[in-house]
Tab-separated table of C-alpha atoms in Angstrom:
chain	number	residue	atom	x	y	z
A	1	UNK	CA	84.300	134.808	117.681
A	2	UNK	CA	80.963	136.194	118.773
A	3	UNK	CA	80.323	136.331	122.502
A	4	UNK	CA	77.518	133.978	123.431
A	5	UNK	CA	75.779	133.525	126.760
A	6	UNK	CA	73.408	130.615	127.089
A	7	UNK	CA	72.110	128.306	129.748
A	8	UNK	CA	73.243	124.676	129.885
A	9	UNK	CA	69.878	123.648	128.430
A	10	UNK	CA	70.153	126.171	125.587
A	11	UNK	CA	73.679	124.931	124.823
A	12	UNK	CA	72.474	121.354	124.710
A	13	UNK	CA	69.616	122.253	122.377
A	14	UNK	CA	71.880	124.264	120.070
A	15	UNK	CA	74.518	121.522	119.988
A	16	UNK	CA	71.957	118.864	119.120
A	17	UNK	CA	70.456	121.037	116.396
A	18	UNK	CA	73.931	121.517	114.932
A	19	UNK	CA	74.492	117.772	114.902
A	20	UNK	CA	71.140	117.222	113.177
A	21	UNK	CA	72.174	119.668	110.454
A	22	UNK	CA	75.530	117.936	110.065
A	23	UNK	CA	73.738	114.579	109.798
A	24	UNK	CA	71.611	115.974	106.982
A	25	UNK	CA	74.692	117.423	105.288
A	26	UNK	CA	76.746	114.236	105.559
A	27	UNK	CA	74.277	111.313	105.508
A	28	UNK	CA	77.093	109.152	104.110
A	29	UNK	CA	79.497	109.878	106.972
A	30	UNK	CA	81.486	106.813	108.025
A	31	UNK	CA	84.937	105.988	109.298
A	32	UNK	CA	87.197	107.030	106.429
A	33	UNK	CA	89.716	104.294	107.138
A	34	UNK	CA	89.142	101.125	105.118
A	35	UNK	CA	88.778	97.939	107.171
A	36	UNK	CA	87.136	94.534	107.118
A	37	UNK	CA	87.415	93.575	110.801
A	38	UNK	CA	88.403	94.993	114.209
A	39	UNK	CA	92.065	94.077	113.786
A	40	UNK	CA	92.345	95.940	110.489
A	41	UNK	CA	90.648	99.009	111.949
A	42	UNK	CA	92.911	98.954	115.003
A	43	UNK	CA	96.043	98.778	112.861
A	44	UNK	CA	94.815	101.401	110.412
A	45	UNK	CA	93.959	103.795	113.228
A	46	UNK	CA	97.411	103.432	114.780
A	47	UNK	CA	98.925	104.151	111.359
A	48	UNK	CA	96.725	107.227	110.875
A	49	UNK	CA	98.586	109.242	113.513
A	50	UNK	CA	100.116	112.368	111.936
A	51	UNK	CA	99.097	111.417	108.418
A	52	UNK	CA	95.920	111.267	106.353
A	53	UNK	CA	93.368	108.480	106.113
A	54	UNK	CA	93.866	108.588	102.348
A	55	UNK	CA	97.563	107.788	102.792
A	56	UNK	CA	96.796	104.951	105.204
A	57	UNK	CA	94.197	103.472	102.850
A	58	UNK	CA	96.774	103.443	100.060
A	59	UNK	CA	99.098	101.063	101.927
A	60	UNK	CA	96.804	98.841	104.001
A	61	UNK	CA	95.744	96.468	101.178
A	62	UNK	CA	99.336	95.259	100.780
A	63	UNK	CA	99.894	95.339	104.543
A	64	UNK	CA	96.901	93.143	105.328
A	65	UNK	CA	97.601	90.805	102.439
A	66	UNK	CA	100.977	90.155	104.058
A	67	UNK	CA	99.782	90.191	107.681
A	68	UNK	CA	96.049	89.325	107.778
A	69	UNK	CA	95.770	88.877	111.539
A	70	UNK	CA	97.493	89.529	114.855
A	71	UNK	CA	99.408	86.263	114.833
A	72	UNK	CA	100.898	86.938	111.420
A	73	UNK	CA	101.820	90.522	112.286
A	74	UNK	CA	103.338	89.527	115.618
A	75	UNK	CA	105.830	87.368	113.683
A	76	UNK	CA	106.680	90.048	111.130
A	77	UNK	CA	110.284	90.907	110.376
A	78	UNK	CA	110.686	94.509	111.477
A	79	UNK	CA	112.491	95.741	108.293
A	80	UNK	CA	109.744	94.340	106.056
A	81	UNK	CA	106.972	95.780	108.215
A	82	UNK	CA	108.679	99.165	108.336
A	83	UNK	CA	109.009	99.245	104.564
A	84	UNK	CA	105.313	98.497	104.057
A	85	UNK	CA	104.196	101.296	106.379
A	86	UNK	CA	106.956	103.806	105.522
A	87	UNK	CA	104.614	106.104	103.503
A	88	UNK	CA	102.572	106.858	106.638
A	89	UNK	CA	105.512	108.529	108.358
A	90	UNK	CA	107.100	107.798	111.737
A	91	UNK	CA	107.288	104.234	110.458
A	92	UNK	CA	109.804	102.987	113.020
A	93	UNK	CA	107.706	104.028	116.006
A	94	UNK	CA	104.544	102.758	114.323
A	95	UNK	CA	106.173	99.411	113.538
A	96	UNK	CA	107.128	99.129	117.208
A	97	UNK	CA	103.507	99.746	118.197
A	98	UNK	CA	102.121	97.262	115.655
A	99	UNK	CA	104.506	94.520	116.717
A	100	UNK	CA	103.754	95.221	120.373
A	101	UNK	CA	99.976	95.328	120.069
A	102	UNK	CA	99.894	92.241	117.821
A	103	UNK	CA	101.995	90.275	120.291
A	104	UNK	CA	99.790	91.452	123.154
A	105	UNK	CA	96.653	90.394	121.270
A	106	UNK	CA	98.090	86.924	120.691
A	107	UNK	CA	99.415	86.495	124.230
A	108	UNK	CA	96.543	88.057	126.169
A	109	UNK	CA	93.429	87.896	123.957
A	110	UNK	CA	93.805	84.786	121.782
A	111	UNK	CA	94.608	87.004	118.820
A	112	UNK	CA	91.286	88.864	119.000
A	113	UNK	CA	90.764	92.594	119.505
A	114	UNK	CA	88.994	93.160	122.842
A	115	UNK	CA	85.745	95.103	122.839
A	116	UNK	CA	86.368	97.026	126.063
A	117	UNK	CA	87.993	100.429	126.464
A	118	UNK	CA	90.006	99.436	129.528
A	119	UNK	CA	91.598	96.524	127.679
A	120	UNK	CA	92.203	98.377	124.425
A	121	UNK	CA	94.138	101.241	126.020
A	122	UNK	CA	96.542	98.743	127.588
A	123	UNK	CA	97.739	97.708	124.124
A	124	UNK	CA	101.003	99.311	122.904
A	125	UNK	CA	100.358	102.418	120.817
A	126	UNK	CA	96.628	102.488	121.612
A	127	UNK	CA	95.230	105.545	123.353
A	128	UNK	CA	91.710	106.563	124.188
A	129	UNK	CA	91.115	108.096	120.749
A	130	UNK	CA	92.115	104.916	118.923
A	131	UNK	CA	90.115	102.783	121.329
A	132	UNK	CA	86.960	104.830	120.745
A	133	UNK	CA	87.391	104.558	116.973
A	134	UNK	CA	87.550	100.772	117.242
A	135	UNK	CA	84.720	100.458	119.757
A	136	UNK	CA	82.359	102.701	117.830
A	137	UNK	CA	83.040	101.437	114.324
A	138	UNK	CA	83.946	97.788	114.778
A	139	UNK	CA	81.864	96.865	117.837
A	140	UNK	CA	78.976	99.334	117.771
A	141	UNK	CA	79.837	100.608	121.251
A	142	UNK	CA	79.268	104.402	121.406
A	143	UNK	CA	82.341	106.553	121.803
A	144	UNK	CA	83.513	110.062	120.956
A	145	UNK	CA	86.685	110.234	118.886
A	146	UNK	CA	88.587	113.362	119.845
A	147	UNK	CA	91.153	114.279	117.210
A	148	UNK	CA	92.502	117.671	116.134
A	149	UNK	CA	89.446	118.346	113.971
A	150	UNK	CA	87.067	117.520	116.818
A	151	UNK	CA	88.910	119.740	119.302
A	152	UNK	CA	89.003	122.650	116.873
A	153	UNK	CA	85.322	122.449	115.955
A	154	UNK	CA	83.994	121.777	119.456
A	155	UNK	CA	85.809	124.930	120.596
A	156	UNK	CA	84.619	126.969	117.610
A	157	UNK	CA	81.060	125.747	118.070
A	158	UNK	CA	81.136	126.899	121.683
A	159	UNK	CA	80.359	123.406	122.912
A	160	UNK	CA	83.308	123.503	125.288
A	161	UNK	CA	86.471	125.533	125.854
A	162	UNK	CA	88.404	122.429	126.925
A	163	UNK	CA	91.452	121.478	124.888
A	164	UNK	CA	92.454	118.412	126.888
A	165	UNK	CA	91.098	115.478	124.830
A	166	UNK	CA	89.682	113.505	127.756
A	167	UNK	CA	88.064	116.537	129.406
A	168	UNK	CA	86.637	117.625	126.062
A	169	UNK	CA	85.291	114.129	125.392
A	170	UNK	CA	83.380	114.170	128.670
A	171	UNK	CA	82.161	117.759	128.255
A	172	UNK	CA	80.798	117.172	124.755
A	173	UNK	CA	79.473	113.741	125.653
A	174	UNK	CA	77.243	115.349	128.272
A	175	UNK	CA	75.490	117.360	125.540
A	176	UNK	CA	74.351	114.363	123.505
A	177	UNK	CA	72.629	111.039	123.940
A	178	UNK	CA	75.208	108.279	124.273
A	179	UNK	CA	73.744	106.426	121.280
A	180	UNK	CA	74.693	109.421	119.097
A	181	UNK	CA	78.363	109.663	120.097
A	182	UNK	CA	79.922	107.622	117.300
A	183	UNK	CA	78.036	109.310	114.480
A	184	UNK	CA	78.547	112.714	116.122
A	185	UNK	CA	82.281	112.080	115.835
A	186	UNK	CA	81.958	111.280	112.130
A	187	UNK	CA	79.806	114.341	111.472
A	188	UNK	CA	82.202	116.736	113.205
A	189	UNK	CA	85.337	115.260	111.628
A	190	UNK	CA	83.754	115.259	108.167
A	191	UNK	CA	82.856	118.920	108.604
A	192	UNK	CA	86.324	119.805	109.839
A	193	UNK	CA	87.970	118.219	106.818
A	194	UNK	CA	85.577	119.658	104.259
A	195	UNK	CA	84.386	123.043	105.484
A	196	UNK	CA	85.688	124.241	108.854
A	197	UNK	CA	89.386	124.207	108.041
A	198	UNK	CA	92.059	125.142	110.548
A	199	UNK	CA	93.394	128.175	108.687
A	200	UNK	CA	90.567	129.480	106.518
A	201	UNK	CA	87.111	128.087	107.299
A	202	UNK	CA	84.556	128.281	104.499
A	203	UNK	CA	82.098	130.220	106.678
A	204	UNK	CA	80.065	131.522	103.744
A	205	UNK	CA	79.331	127.960	102.615
A	206	UNK	CA	78.705	126.494	106.061
A	207	UNK	CA	75.281	125.026	106.920
A	208	UNK	CA	75.914	125.876	110.583
A	209	UNK	CA	76.512	129.585	110.017
A	210	UNK	CA	73.435	130.792	111.926
A	211	UNK	CA	74.212	128.624	114.954
A	212	UNK	CA	77.980	129.032	115.149
A	213	UNK	CA	79.488	131.702	117.431
A	214	UNK	CA	82.680	131.580	115.340
A	215	UNK	CA	81.009	132.558	112.077
A	216	UNK	CA	83.158	135.155	110.343
A	217	UNK	CA	86.616	133.896	111.314
A	218	UNK	CA	86.927	132.566	107.769
A	219	UNK	CA	85.737	133.522	104.291
A	220	UNK	CA	82.199	134.906	104.457
A	221	UNK	CA	81.510	135.613	100.778
A	222	UNK	CA	79.614	132.517	99.543
A	223	UNK	CA	81.222	132.335	96.088
A	224	UNK	CA	84.712	132.529	97.559
A	225	UNK	CA	83.859	130.184	100.427
A	226	UNK	CA	82.629	127.475	98.043
A	227	UNK	CA	86.050	127.423	96.408
A	228	UNK	CA	87.525	126.406	99.763
A	229	UNK	CA	85.396	123.263	100.097
A	230	UNK	CA	87.260	119.950	99.995
A	231	UNK	CA	86.707	116.309	99.078
A	232	UNK	CA	83.282	115.525	97.593
A	233	UNK	CA	82.025	119.042	98.360
A	234	UNK	CA	84.723	120.677	96.230
A	235	UNK	CA	83.570	122.487	93.082
A	236	UNK	CA	83.523	120.118	90.114
A	237	UNK	CA	82.880	116.998	92.180
A	238	UNK	CA	79.093	117.124	92.069
A	239	UNK	CA	78.854	113.669	90.506
A	240	UNK	CA	80.912	112.152	93.313
A	241	UNK	CA	78.727	113.885	95.907
A	242	UNK	CA	75.564	112.488	94.333
A	243	UNK	CA	76.970	108.973	94.294
A	244	UNK	CA	77.946	109.228	97.955
A	245	UNK	CA	74.507	110.546	98.865
A	246	UNK	CA	72.998	107.622	96.954
A	247	UNK	CA	74.913	105.192	99.150
A	248	UNK	CA	77.888	104.148	97.027
A	249	UNK	CA	80.627	102.578	99.136
A	250	UNK	CA	84.188	103.845	99.138
A	251	UNK	CA	85.337	100.627	97.498
A	252	UNK	CA	82.754	101.012	94.725
A	253	UNK	CA	83.780	104.611	94.130
A	254	UNK	CA	87.459	103.725	93.866
A	255	UNK	CA	86.631	100.909	91.427
A	256	UNK	CA	84.873	103.530	89.294
A	257	UNK	CA	87.995	105.680	89.249
A	258	UNK	CA	87.031	108.287	91.816
A	259	UNK	CA	89.880	109.608	93.902
A	260	UNK	CA	88.703	110.204	97.444
A	261	UNK	CA	91.454	112.588	98.466
A	262	UNK	CA	91.003	116.339	98.755
């Protein structure tokens, strides 16, 4: 990592320029979990712990067909619920959380997902990360979603050296306008999954190369770096990328036979 010394104002300007570039790179960035309402997003986000969004999306259609709302899920038989969510891993603990949060929603919120951080984090299995996902994507309330990708990239970008999720959320939040927080989260996570990988970042194919103090920790040769790109940026997926840039929804793409996994 290159040593970089900059004033707080210079850091803020660099960070915002990086986000603008990411927005241009991923104009189609959205929450990658499929959902139709706040309850579905809340459940899907709880299930996404320690697994992929692709895996969660593969099981939620059957899950929500069986349990379409909090009341239905609160009355679920544990063995049946566990079997439906088994592919996501840690299914017993996740089933416990889903039963607990569904019961709490019914008992305390008339079956509706609350739109306030303080109330969301009181629900079983719901932490600050999950709450911010729901607030930002289901209620339009700005929030920064700090997951492993976000921590890794914020550190690599030199935005903050914090590794504690809450401290990092506040440190990065101070660099950006509040209205930009939700989309900032999408941009960073998209980049982490597609380009700035944990083990071997595709530095030579990164649009942030000139602004990133960590440039060079991964593959620098452009031709080799491009082979490391994932999802719609992967070599041979140019048609998928064009459809996403044109505004095709994830549901439309799946109906056309496009796999959205890496």
